[in-house]
Amino acid sequence: MSNKTPPTSVLSVNAGSSSLKLQIFVIPKNNDISKPKLLLKASISKLTSPPAEFTFKNTESDKYAIESQTLEKDINSVDDAFHLILEHLKKDESGFGAPKLDQITHVCHRVVHGGELGVQGPLVINHSVVKELEELTTLAPLHNGPAISVLKATSTSLKNATNIVFFDSSFHASLPDFIRTYPIDQKVAKERKLRKYGFHGLSYQWILKNTARFLGKDVKETSIIALHLGSGASMCAIKNGESYDTSMGLTPLEGLPGGSRSGTIDPSLIFHFTTHPSTTDQTPASIELSHAENILNSSSGFKSLTSTSDFSQILATNPPTQETTLTINIFLDRILNFFGAYWLKLNGGKGGVDAVVFSGGIGEGSPKFRKMIVDGFDGLNGGFDELVDGRNNNEDGEETVYSIGDGGGKVRLLVCKADEELQMVEECLADTKLW
Ligand SMILES: Nc1ncnc2c1ncn2[C@@H]1O[C@H](COP(=O)(O)OP(=O)(O)O)[C@@H](O)[C@H]1O
Ligand SMILES: CC(=O)OP(=O)(O)O
Ligand SMILES: [Mg+2]
């Protein structure tokens, strides 16, 4: 329920497939509502390649700070992670610079799949919204369930707060019909809402607005190829400020491979892979995740090719093994497939691409992998910036967007640090309909 008061203290929660990231912002009294102040940042990562890692930073006090702690306890779900962070927050309350947990007025939640709800943009939750989201769980099996469980936990533990959901899929409402439509029976497709939705949209919105700012361009005139390479990886062709194509589809399984996801495969492979496919005559509401779908989401991708879903470990294996080399080559190859396609679709050869932007844990964290990708652009002869090693290796840059190229090309090479949490908070503060 909305409490109809302007936000003064906002908690923002991002339940990813391998991590939970959380930030708290305050709007100091008499201050501009568009300038939230970061009070606290916490994350638990490596949930799918344990042991998990905990970080906690209160900008006002170091008393309970945790730079990076390997968790001994069996923390391997977003739910566990949320409760652990909540316990730590309660301990930290005494050291809080400003509001206590019960003074949080608004909670922003990243929900990956919004289905048709997602087209409307962010929503204040009520029972019917939660019910609709629950029905979408099977369409984002690694994400929606955990996000709903955090949503329920904050509704119970932060009773005074308004809970708002922000959808990863909303940014892709602009996909043209010939891109969003799968060539299947259209009656069935419409009835069951089977189409490309696309995800990582909060990240793409953040990348777009910050890249436009960096380039000094209007968002509506900015066209980029963005790569969000995290535990789940996707790419997006953004044309004049709108999503024109993206690699994920009906679910976050389509497109690039990821930590535990296969990405695109021949759909018939499912029937050769499993001896327990779901039967086809179930109604959508009663369909459980099939065995095969579960395998493709949870035990495929990097994890099935090497011993880990943690890409930093795969890149760091020295000397590389046959398995790590194969994994890296597969990921690179699929990225270049999409890159070539998006370059054509955006008319890159005729100046239709302003920048290539890397983001997500891998996109931000690995100069080595960025260089491999950029080397793959050679054949396009596309007027890209030259990669500058000193810039590409810049690990401590504080800026949200920075250049890794020489700046002399028609197509800039940039890194943008993902911040889906702040993206949600900025949207929340800007949209008075939400409070
Ligand atoms: N410095 C790094 N170099 C390469 N990969 C990295 C680095 N830091 C994190 N990663 C990888 O990023 C992925 C996690 O990305 P992230 O965007 O945080 O995940 P999530 O999808 O859960 O939001 C993991 O595969 C991790 O190994
Ligand atoms: C949509 C998706 O795959 O998200 P994440 O990378 O956070 O798991
Ligand atoms: Mg993420």
PDB file of C-alpha atoms and ligand atoms in Angstrom, residues 16-17 110 112 143 168 199-200 232 248 252 261, ligand 2:
ATOM      1  CA  GLY A  16      20.257 -11.244  -9.207  1.00  0.00           C
ATOM      2  CA  SER A  17      20.826 -14.861 -10.126  1.00  0.00           C
ATOM      3  CA  ARG A 110      14.050  -5.278  -8.963  1.00  0.00           C
ATOM      4  CA  VAL A 112      13.094  -9.405 -13.616  1.00  0.00           C
ATOM      5  CA  HIS A 143      14.787 -14.508 -10.371  1.00  0.00           C
ATOM      6  CA  ASP A 168      13.791  -5.517 -15.929  1.00  0.00           C
ATOM      7  CA  PHE A 199      15.670  -8.312 -19.374  1.00  0.00           C
ATOM      8  CA  HIS A 200      18.471  -6.349 -17.649  1.00  0.00           C
ATOM      9  CA  GLY A 232      23.286 -13.736 -16.480  1.00  0.00           C
ATOM     10  CA  MET A 248      17.145 -12.472 -23.875  1.00  0.00           C
ATOM     11  CA  PRO A 252      16.253 -14.907 -19.343  1.00  0.00           C
ATOM     12  CA  ARG A 261      22.426 -20.990 -18.232  1.00  0.00           C
TER      13      ARG A 261
HETATM   14  C1  LIG B   2      18.083 -11.119 -16.039  1.00  0.00           C
HETATM   15  C2  LIG B   2      19.294 -11.677 -15.412  1.00  0.00           C
HETATM   16  O1  LIG B   2      19.833 -12.658 -15.883  1.00  0.00           O
HETATM   17  O2  LIG B   2      19.745 -11.036 -14.321  1.00  0.00           O
HETATM   18  P1  LIG B   2      21.090 -11.354 -13.499  1.00  0.00           P
HETATM   19  O3  LIG B   2      22.225 -11.183 -14.432  1.00  0.00           O
HETATM   20  O4  LIG B   2      21.109 -10.311 -12.401  1.00  0.00           O
HETATM   21  O5  LIG B   2      20.990 -12.733 -12.988  1.00  0.00           O
END
